[in-house]
XYZ file of C-alpha atoms in Angstrom:
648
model
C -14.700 -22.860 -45.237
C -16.170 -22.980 -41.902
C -12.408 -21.627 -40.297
C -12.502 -19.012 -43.203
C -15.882 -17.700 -41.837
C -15.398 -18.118 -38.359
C -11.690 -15.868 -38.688
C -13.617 -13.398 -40.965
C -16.269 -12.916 -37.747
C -13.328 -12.360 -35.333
C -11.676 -9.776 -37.463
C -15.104 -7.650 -37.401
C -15.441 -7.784 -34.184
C -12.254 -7.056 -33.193
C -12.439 -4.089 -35.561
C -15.341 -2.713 -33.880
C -14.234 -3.130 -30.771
C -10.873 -0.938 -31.650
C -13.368 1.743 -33.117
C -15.019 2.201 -29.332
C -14.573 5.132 -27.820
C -16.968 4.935 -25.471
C -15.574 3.885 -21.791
C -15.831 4.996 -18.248
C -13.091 4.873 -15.290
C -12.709 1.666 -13.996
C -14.208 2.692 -11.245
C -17.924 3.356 -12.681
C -18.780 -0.410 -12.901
C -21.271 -2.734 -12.574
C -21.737 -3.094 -8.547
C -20.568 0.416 -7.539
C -21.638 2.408 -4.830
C -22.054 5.817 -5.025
C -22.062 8.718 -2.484
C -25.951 8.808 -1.634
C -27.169 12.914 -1.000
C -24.770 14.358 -3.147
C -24.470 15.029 -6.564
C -22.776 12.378 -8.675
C -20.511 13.175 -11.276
C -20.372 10.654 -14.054
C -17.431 11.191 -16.263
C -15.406 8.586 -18.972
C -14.114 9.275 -22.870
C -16.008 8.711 -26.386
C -14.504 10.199 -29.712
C -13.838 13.889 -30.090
C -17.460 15.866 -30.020
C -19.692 12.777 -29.888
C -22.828 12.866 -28.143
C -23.690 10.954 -25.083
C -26.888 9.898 -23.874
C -26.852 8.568 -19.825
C -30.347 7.064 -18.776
C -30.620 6.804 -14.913
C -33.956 5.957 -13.610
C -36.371 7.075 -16.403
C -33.967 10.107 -16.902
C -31.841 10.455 -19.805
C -28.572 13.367 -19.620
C -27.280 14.467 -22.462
C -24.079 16.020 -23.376
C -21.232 16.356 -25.907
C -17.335 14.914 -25.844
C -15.190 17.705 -25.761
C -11.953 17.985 -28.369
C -10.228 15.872 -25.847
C -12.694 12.872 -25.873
C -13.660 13.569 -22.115
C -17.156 13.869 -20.800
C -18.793 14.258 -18.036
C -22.946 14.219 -16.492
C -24.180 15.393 -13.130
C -27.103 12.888 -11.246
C -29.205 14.925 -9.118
C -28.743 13.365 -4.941
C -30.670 10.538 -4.493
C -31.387 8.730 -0.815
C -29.814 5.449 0.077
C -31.413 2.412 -2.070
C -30.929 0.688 -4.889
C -30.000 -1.765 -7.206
C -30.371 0.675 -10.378
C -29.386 0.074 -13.914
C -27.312 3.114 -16.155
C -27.224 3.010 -19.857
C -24.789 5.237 -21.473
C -24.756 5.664 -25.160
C -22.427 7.601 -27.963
C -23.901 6.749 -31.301
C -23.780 2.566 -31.718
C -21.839 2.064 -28.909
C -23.327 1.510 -25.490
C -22.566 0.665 -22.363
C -25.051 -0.967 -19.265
C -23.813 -0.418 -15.669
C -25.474 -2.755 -13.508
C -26.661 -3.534 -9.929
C -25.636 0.513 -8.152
C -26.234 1.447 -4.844
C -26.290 4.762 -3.396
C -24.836 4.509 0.164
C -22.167 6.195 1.544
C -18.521 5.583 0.008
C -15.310 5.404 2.540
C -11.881 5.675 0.781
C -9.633 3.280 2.916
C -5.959 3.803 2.705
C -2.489 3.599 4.230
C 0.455 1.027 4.594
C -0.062 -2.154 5.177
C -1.850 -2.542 8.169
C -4.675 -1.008 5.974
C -3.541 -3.300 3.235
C -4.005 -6.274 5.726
C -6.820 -8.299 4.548
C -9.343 -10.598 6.161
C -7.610 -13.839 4.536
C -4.652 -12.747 6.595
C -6.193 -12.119 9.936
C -8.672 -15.508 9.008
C -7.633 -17.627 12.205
C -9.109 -15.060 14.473
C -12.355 -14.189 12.538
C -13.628 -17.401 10.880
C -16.947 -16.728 12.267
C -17.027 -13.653 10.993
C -15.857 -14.414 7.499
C -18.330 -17.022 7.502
C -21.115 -14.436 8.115
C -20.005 -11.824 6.259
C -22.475 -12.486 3.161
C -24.171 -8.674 2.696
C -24.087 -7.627 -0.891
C -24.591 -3.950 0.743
C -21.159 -4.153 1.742
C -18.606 -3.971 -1.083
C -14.903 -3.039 -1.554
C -13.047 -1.228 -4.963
C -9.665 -2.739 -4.450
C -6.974 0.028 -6.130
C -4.062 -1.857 -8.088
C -0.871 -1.516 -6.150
C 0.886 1.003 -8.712
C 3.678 4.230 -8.574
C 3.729 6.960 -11.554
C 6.076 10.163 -10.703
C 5.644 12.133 -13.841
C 1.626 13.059 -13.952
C -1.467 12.655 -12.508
C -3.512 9.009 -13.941
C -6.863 9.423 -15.076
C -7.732 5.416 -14.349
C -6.756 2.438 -13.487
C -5.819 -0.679 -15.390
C -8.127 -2.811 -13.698
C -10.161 -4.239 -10.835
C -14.166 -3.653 -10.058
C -16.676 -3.778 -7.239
C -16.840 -6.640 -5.500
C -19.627 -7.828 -2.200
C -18.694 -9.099 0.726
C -19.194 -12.704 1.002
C -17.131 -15.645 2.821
C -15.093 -15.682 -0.622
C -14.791 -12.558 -1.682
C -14.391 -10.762 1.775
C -10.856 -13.119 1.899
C -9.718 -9.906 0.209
C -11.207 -7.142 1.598
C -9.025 -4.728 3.540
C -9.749 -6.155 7.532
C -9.850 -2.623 9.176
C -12.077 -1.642 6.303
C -14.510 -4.444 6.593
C -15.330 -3.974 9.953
C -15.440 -0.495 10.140
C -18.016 -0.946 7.269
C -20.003 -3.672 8.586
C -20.129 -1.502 12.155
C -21.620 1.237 10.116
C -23.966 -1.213 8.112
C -25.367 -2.632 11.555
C -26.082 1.322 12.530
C -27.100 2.918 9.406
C -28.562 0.267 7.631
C -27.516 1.861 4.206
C -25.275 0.565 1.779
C -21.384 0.982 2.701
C -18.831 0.808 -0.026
C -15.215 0.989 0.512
C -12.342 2.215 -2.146
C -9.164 0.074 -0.413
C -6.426 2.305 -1.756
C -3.372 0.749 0.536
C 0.381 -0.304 0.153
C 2.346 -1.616 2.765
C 5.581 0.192 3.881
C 3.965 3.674 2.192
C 4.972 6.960 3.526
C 2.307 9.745 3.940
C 4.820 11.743 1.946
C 4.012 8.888 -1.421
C 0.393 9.364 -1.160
C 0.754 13.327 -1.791
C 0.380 15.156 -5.270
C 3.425 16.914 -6.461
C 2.134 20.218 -5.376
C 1.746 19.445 -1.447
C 5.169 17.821 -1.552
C 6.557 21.669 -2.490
C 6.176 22.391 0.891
C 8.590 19.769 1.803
C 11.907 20.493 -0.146
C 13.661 17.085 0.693
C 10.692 14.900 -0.657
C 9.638 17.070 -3.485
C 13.184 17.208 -4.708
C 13.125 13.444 -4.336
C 9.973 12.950 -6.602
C 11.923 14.911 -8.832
C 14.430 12.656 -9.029
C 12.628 9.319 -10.010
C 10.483 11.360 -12.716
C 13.818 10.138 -14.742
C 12.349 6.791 -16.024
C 15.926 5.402 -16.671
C 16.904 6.137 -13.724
C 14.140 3.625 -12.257
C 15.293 0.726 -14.796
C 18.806 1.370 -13.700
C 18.055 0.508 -9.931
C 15.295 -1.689 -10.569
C 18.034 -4.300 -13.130
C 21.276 -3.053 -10.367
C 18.710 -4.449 -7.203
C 17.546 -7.575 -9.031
C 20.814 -8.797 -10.329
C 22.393 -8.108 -6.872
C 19.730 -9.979 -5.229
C 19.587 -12.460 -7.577
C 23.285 -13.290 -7.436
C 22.768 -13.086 -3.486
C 20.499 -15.910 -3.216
C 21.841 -17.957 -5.939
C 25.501 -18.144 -4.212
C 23.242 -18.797 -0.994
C 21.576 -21.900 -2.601
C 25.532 -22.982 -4.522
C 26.769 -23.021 -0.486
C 24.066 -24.566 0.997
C 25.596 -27.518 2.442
C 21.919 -28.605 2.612
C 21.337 -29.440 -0.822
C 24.874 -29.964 -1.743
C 25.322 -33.637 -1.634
C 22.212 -34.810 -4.437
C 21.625 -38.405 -2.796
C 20.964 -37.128 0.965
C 19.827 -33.480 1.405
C 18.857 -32.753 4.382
C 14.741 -32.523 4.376
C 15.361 -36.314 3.764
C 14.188 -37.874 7.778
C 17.107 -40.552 6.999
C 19.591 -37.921 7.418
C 21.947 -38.331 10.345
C 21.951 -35.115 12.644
C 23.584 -36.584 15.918
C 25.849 -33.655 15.104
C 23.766 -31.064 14.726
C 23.283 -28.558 17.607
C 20.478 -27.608 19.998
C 18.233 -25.011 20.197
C 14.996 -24.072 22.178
C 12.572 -22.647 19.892
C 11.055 -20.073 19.231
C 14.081 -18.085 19.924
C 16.960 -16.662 17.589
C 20.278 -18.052 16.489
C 22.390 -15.213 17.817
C 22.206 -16.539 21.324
C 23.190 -20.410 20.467
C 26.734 -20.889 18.818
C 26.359 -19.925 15.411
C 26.317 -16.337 17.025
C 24.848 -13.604 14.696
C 25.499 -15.047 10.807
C 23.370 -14.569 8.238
C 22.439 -17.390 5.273
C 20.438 -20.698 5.969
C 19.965 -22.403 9.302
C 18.292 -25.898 9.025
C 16.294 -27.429 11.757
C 14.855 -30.753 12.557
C 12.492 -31.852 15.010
C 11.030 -35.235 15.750
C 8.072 -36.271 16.952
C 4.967 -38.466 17.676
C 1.520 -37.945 17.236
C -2.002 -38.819 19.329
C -3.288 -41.829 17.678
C -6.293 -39.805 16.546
C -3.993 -37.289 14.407
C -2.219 -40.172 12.680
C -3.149 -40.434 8.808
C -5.385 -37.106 8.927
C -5.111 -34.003 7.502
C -3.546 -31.102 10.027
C -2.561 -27.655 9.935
C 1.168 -26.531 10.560
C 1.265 -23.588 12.348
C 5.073 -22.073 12.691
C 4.040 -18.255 14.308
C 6.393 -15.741 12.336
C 10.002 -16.567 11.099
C 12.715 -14.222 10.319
C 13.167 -14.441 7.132
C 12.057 -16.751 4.938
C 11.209 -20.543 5.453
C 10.505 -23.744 3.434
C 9.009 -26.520 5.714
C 8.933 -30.354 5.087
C 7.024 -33.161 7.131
C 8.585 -36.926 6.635
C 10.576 -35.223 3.848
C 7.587 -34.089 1.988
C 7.317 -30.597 1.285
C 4.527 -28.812 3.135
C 4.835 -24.875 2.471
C 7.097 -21.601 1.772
C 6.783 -18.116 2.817
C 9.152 -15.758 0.951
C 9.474 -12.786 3.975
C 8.834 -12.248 7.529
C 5.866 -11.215 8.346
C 3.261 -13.559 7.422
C 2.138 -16.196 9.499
C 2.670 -19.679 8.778
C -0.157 -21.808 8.692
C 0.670 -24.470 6.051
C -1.725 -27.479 5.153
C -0.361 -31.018 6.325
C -2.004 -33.368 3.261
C -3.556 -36.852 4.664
C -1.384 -39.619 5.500
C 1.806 -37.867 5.867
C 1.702 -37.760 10.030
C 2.215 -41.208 11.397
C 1.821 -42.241 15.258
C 5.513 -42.405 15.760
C 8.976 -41.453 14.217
C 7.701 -38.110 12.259
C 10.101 -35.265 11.444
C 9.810 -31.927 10.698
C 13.073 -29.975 8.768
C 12.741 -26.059 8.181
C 15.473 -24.369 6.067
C 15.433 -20.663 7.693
C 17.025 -18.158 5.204
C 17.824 -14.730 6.943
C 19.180 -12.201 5.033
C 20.137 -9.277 7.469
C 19.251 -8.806 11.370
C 18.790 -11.826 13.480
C 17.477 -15.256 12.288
C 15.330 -17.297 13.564
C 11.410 -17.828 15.258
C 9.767 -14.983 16.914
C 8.540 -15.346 20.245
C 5.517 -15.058 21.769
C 3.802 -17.043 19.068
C 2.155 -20.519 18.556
C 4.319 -23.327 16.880
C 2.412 -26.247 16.776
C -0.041 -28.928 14.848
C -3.745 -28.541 14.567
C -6.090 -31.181 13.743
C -9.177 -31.088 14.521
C -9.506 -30.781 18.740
C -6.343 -32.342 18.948
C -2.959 -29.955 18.651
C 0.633 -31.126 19.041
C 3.110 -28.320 20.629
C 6.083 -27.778 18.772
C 8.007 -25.627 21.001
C 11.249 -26.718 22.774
C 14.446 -28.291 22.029
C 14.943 -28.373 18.176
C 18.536 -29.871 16.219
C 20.019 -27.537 14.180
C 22.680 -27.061 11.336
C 24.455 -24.237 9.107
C 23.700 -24.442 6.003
C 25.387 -21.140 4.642
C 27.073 -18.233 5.718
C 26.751 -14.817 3.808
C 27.386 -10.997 4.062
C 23.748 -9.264 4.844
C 22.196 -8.480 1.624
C 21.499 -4.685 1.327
C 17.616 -4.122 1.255
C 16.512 -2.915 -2.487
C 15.412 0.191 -3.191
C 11.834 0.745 -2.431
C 10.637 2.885 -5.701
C 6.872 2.464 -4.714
C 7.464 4.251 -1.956
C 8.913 7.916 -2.928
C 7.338 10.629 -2.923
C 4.342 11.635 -5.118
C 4.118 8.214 -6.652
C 1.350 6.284 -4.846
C -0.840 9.609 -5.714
C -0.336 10.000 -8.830
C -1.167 6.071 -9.915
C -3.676 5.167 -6.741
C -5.480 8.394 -5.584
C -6.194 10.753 -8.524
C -7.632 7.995 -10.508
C -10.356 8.781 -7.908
C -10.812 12.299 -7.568
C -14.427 13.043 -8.798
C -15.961 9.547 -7.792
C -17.969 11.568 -4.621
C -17.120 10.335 -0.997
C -18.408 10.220 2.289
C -14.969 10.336 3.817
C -11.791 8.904 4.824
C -10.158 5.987 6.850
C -6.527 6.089 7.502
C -3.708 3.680 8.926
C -0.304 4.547 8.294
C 2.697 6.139 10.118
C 4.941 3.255 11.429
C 7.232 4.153 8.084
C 7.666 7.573 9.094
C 8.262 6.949 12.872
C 11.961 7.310 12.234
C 10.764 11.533 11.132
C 8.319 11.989 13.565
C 8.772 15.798 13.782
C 8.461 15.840 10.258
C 5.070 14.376 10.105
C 3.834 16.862 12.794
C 3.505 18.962 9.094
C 3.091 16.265 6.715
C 0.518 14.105 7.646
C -2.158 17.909 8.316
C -0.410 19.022 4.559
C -1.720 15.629 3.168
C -5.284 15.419 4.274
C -5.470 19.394 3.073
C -4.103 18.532 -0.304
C -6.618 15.104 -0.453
C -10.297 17.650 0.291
C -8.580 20.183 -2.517
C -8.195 18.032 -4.856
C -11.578 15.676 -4.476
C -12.545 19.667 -3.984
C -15.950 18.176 -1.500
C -14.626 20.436 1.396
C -13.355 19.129 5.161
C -14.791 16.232 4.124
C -14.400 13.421 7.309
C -11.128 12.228 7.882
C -10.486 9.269 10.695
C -7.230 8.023 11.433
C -5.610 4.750 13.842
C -3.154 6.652 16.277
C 0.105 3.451 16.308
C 0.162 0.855 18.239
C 1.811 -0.734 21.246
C 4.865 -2.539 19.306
C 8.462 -3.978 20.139
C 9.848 -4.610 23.551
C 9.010 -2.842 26.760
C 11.405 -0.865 28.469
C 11.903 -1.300 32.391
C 12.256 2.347 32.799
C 10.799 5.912 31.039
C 12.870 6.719 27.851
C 12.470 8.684 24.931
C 10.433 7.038 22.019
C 9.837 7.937 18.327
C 6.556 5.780 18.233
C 5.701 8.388 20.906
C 6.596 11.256 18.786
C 5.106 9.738 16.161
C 1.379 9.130 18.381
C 1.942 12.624 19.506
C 1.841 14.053 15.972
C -1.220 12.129 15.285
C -2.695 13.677 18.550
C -2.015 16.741 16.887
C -3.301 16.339 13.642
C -6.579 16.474 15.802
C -6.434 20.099 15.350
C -7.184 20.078 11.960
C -11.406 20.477 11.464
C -13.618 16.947 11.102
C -10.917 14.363 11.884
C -10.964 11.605 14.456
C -8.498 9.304 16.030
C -8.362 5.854 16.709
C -6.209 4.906 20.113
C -4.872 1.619 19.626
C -1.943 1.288 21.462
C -3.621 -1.397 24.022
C -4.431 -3.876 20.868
C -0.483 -4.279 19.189
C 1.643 -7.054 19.119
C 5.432 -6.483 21.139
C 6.741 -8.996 18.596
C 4.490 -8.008 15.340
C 3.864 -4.596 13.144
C 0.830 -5.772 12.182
C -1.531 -7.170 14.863
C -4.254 -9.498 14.578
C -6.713 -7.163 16.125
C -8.657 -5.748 13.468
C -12.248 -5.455 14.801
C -11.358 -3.473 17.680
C -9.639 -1.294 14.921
C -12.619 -0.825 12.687
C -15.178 -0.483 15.858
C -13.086 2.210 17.135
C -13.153 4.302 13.713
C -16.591 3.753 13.324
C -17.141 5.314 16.672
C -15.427 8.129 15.408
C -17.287 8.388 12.450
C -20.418 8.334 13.797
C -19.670 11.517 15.511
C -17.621 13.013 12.901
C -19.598 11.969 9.920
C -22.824 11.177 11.337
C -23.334 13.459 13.806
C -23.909 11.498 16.369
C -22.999 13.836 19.274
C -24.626 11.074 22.185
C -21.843 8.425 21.091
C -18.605 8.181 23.309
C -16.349 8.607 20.637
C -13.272 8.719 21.572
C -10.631 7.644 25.057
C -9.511 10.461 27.066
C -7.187 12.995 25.600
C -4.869 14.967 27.104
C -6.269 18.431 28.647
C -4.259 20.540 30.744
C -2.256 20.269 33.950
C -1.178 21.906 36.941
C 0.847 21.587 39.961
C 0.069 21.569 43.184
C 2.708 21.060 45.919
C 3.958 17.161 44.838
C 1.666 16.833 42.533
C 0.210 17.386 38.916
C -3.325 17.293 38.778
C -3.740 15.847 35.071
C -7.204 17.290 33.086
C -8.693 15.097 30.196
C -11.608 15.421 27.377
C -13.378 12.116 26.258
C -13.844 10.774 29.615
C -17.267 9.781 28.598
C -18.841 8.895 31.634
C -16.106 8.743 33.350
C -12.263 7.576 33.989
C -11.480 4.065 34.801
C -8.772 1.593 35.670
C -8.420 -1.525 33.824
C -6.572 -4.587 34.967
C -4.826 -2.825 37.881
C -5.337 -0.884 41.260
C -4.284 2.266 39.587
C -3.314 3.638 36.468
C -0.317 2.964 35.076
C 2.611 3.837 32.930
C 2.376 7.616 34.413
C 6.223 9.280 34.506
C 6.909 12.506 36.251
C 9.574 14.637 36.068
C 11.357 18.083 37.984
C 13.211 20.562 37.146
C 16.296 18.171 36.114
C 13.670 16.936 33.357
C 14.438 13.378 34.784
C 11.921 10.984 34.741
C 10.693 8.718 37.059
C 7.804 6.218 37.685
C 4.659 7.770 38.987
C 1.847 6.796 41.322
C -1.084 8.324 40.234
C -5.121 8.182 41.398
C -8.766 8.927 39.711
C -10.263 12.038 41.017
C -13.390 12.221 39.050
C -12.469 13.068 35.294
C -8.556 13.805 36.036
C -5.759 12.296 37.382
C -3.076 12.964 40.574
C -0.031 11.912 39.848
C 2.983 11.872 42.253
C 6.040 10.246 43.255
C 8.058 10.539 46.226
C 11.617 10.782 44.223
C 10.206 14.280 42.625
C 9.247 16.867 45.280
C 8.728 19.746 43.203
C 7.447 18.245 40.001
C 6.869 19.907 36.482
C 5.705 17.444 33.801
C 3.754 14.371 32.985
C 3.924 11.745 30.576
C 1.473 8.907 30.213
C 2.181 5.966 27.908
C 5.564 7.268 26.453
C 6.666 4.068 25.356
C 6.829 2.088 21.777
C 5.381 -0.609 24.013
C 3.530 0.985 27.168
C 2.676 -2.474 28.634
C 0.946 -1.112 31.604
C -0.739 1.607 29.733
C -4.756 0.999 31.729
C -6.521 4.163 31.653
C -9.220 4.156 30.329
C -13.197 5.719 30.274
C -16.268 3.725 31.686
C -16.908 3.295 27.842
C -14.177 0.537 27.368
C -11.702 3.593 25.444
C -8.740 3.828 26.391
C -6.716 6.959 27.052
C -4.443 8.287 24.230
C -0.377 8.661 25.149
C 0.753 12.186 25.840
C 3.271 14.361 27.471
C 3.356 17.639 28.836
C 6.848 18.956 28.623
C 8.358 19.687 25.018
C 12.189 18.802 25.697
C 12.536 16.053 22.885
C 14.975 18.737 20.168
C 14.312 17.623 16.788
């Protein structure tokens, strides 16, 4: 009788909860922040003409559902402050928001150095995750999601969460420091809508009406509207990569033979081959194969690391690892880009006769560790350095596997399902880090990237509303001499984009990584954006903003005196006698390596293989190692050119 009752009491409430109509975007939830000084729209559903009471602060709004179910009630501005409680009725249903702030509300978006979040970066910023607890602070975190065929209304999920050593783990690093930067200032509530998705193209995070301007992508969008046409690739992409990897694990001499694989440390690798690592596999004798590469190294431990706990830290591997210690299994990572930092469990490491196997699978490109990054064992103080000779073995040999076919990155998708489930939640403004996926375009983006921020402030329809954006970073290998660049082209569109009314740039290109897309250097990334917004959203016109950027030029005799704005209180050289990474060319449009001098807020630049010189470039690199100018405020000097001879 007692299971008969209890069932009965389910059922009712499971039938009143299928009679609600009353709800609100995901985003109106308890914890939110919303845009203090401006009128807040509150919107949601209830059933067809129902009425709706909202009580705010010993008000009460009232209004009606229209024949569609939606709703909406304006708030008057309020000032910063907070917490406040909202109770929103429609007959017996109700609905209590809890614990709102008004503060100022930063959408955060971009690819994936956006996306990057603090539990990522954590080996650089444990202090600062460990004193991150502010409850002012707080971060909407968009679900990762792609819809070509209309405009979503919500979201499936998520809610506002505060920072705190946990839940900062998974706030958006750029975001949280810019934030945190304009808590310390301000002293108002800062909440930030992370709407990010590594590898995105500006041209996925515009709506289907700003994409008309751009025939290729619109007709593109088009294309994937045809949902069959997305389960066709999606089933083609994940059988062929499915088959890929399991002939790659059938071959695998490695696990072939069941008694003795080779993770076991009995195994017998006097044959194996020798390797220094970090390095690649292209330059021992295996030359450049693709498949599974196993390694071994042994080693010995300080008596103080033996029977402890340790970390395993294996810098980046190309392209996917599993790692064992004494033939127990320590760690995976499925793609490149992560670092490894694995957890060694308590008495696994031994004084003597340890081993360490890692089964490298690479799947296209060269295999094998990146340089330029630490391999070794932490424990405690003590740290054990991994790098050197290594033994090595084939495991497998296959064709390159064909990358899939990104669908959440086409056009219009990323809009449709991540941005206009916000339009109407009021901002303050915009943060922005994307652009390394459409360096290979970056004429292209000279029009795209202005035609996206113009379609975002129509369609949250709050005017030029702020818009700050990182410029790319310094990234792959230097070159010895000056040579074209599409990172270049790429910074130079940025530049350009400054053109456009309330925007700010970010100059990072003396905080990247040679040997990683997405840099460790986050704070510097968010301090730099704030500094931006403090004169582009704050009005803060006594702030240093900004590095130098490129003014004008002109020549006189052997030389181009170079003009700058943002010098701040003036230019500077860091790390060097004079500035570097200056290029000059003649009329042969040649260029070669510059000397070039400070004279109060420009630059002389000369050389003595170019007598009658005609254009500058500073920086024109993908990695402008060298790059030092700088103003007396610690900013450093955007790349530029002043000739126009790169043809699309």
């Amino acid at each position: 009788m007692k299971y008969i009752v209890t069932v009965c009491a389910f059922l009712a409430l499971t039938a009143l909860h299928a009679s609600s109509q009353l709800r609100l975007p995901r985003i109106y939830s308890d914890g939110m922040v919303l845009q203090r000084d401006a009128r807040t729209e509150v919107r949601g559903w209830a059933s067809p003409g129902a009425g709706i009471a909202l009580t705010f602060s010993d008000s009460t709004y009232r209004t009606s559902a229209d024949s569609a179910g939606t709703w909406e009630v304006t708030l008057s501005p309020r000032p910063a402050g907070g917490p406040y409680e909202m109770l929103i009725a429609s007959g017996a249903d109700s609905l209590t928001l809890r614990d709102i702030l008004y503060g100022d509300v930063w959408v955060c978006s971009g690819q994936s150095n956006m996306e990057l979040r603090m539990r990522r970066v954590r080996p650089a910023y444990e202090s600062e995750i460990a004193r991150s607890d502010n409850p002012a602070i707080r971060q909407f975190l968009v679900p990762q999601r792609y819809n070509f065929n209309e405009p979503e209304s919500d979201l499936p999920s998520s809610s506002w969460k505060s920072a705190n050593p946990s839940n900062v783990l998974d706030f958006s690093a750029t975001a949280y420091f810019f934030a945190r930067i304009l808590y310390e200032r301000y002293h108002i509530p800062i909440g930030i809508i992370n709407a990010s998705l590594g590898g995105s193209p500006v041209e996925s995070w515009m709506s289907e009406e700003a994409l008309q301007e751009f025939p290729a992508s619109h007709a593109e969008a088009l294309r994937f509207k045809d949902a069959s046409l997305i389960r066709e690739i999606d089933s083609s992409d994940n059988a062929r990569i499915r088959a890929w990897y399991t002939d790659l694990r059938k071959n695998d001499a490695g696990y072939r033979n069941p008694r003795v694989q080779w993770m076991d440390p009995k195994l017998n690798i006097s044959r194996w081959g020798r390797m220094n690592i970090p390095g690649y596999w292209f330059s021992t004798t295996l030359g450049r194969v693709n498949g599974v590469v196993w390694f071994r190294k042994e080693f010995g431990v300080h008596p103080s690391m033996a029977g402890k706990g340790a970390i395993l830290v294996l810098g980046r591997i190309v392209d996917a690892d599993s790692v064992w210690i004494n033939g127990q299994f320590v760690g995976t990572t499925s793609y490149q880009y992560p670092p490894r930092r694995y957890e060694i469990p308590p008495d696994v490491l031994r004084e003597a006769n340890n081993s360490i196997t890692i089964r490298v699978i690479n799947n296209a490109g060269n295999g094998g560790f990146v340089p330029d990054k630490a391999y070794r064992i932490e424990s405690g103080t003590d740290t054990l350095d991994l790098r050197g000779e290594w033994r090595f073995s084939l495991g497998a040999t296959m064709e390159p596997l064909a990358s899939q076919t990104f669908i959440r990155w086409k056009p219009l998708g990323l809009y449709n399902a991540m941005i206009a489930p916000l339009l109407g939640y009021r901002i303050k403004g915009v943060i922005w880090y994307q652009g390394e996926s459409n360096a290979k375009n970056p004429f292209e983006y000279r029009e795209s990237f202005p035609a996206m921020i113009r379609d975002w402030r129509k369609h949250w329809n709050e005017g030029d509303f702020p818009f700050l954006f990182v410029q790319l970073p310094n990234f792959m290998e230097t070159k010895s001499a000056p040579s074209e660049s599409n990172w270049a082209l790429l910074r130079e569109s940025q530049c350009r984009t400054l053109s456009v009314p309330n925007t700010g740039m970010a100059v990072t290109v003396d905080i990247g990584e040679w040997n990683d897309i997405h840099p460790l250097n986050k704070w510097d990334v968010g301090r730099r954006l704030a500094l931006s917004a403090f004169r582009v959203a704050y009005g803060d016109t006594d702030v240093t903003s900004s590095g130098p950027l490129y003014s004008s030029m002109r020549v006189e005799g052997d030389t181009i005196i170079v003009e700058f704005t943002g010098t701040g209180s003036g230019l500077r050289v860091r790390g060097g006698n004079e500035p570097g990474q200056f290029a000059i060319a003649g009329t042969d449009r040649k260029y070669a390596w510059a000397h070039a001098t400070i004279a109060g807020n420009s630059v002389r630049v000369w050389s003595e293989n170019v007598s009658n010189p005609v254009a500058v470039r500073y920086a024109w690199a993908d990695n402008p190692a060298g790059a030092n100018l700088y103003n007396k405020e610690g900013l450093p000097a955007s790349p530029f050119r002043t000739d126009d001879w790169v043809l699309r």
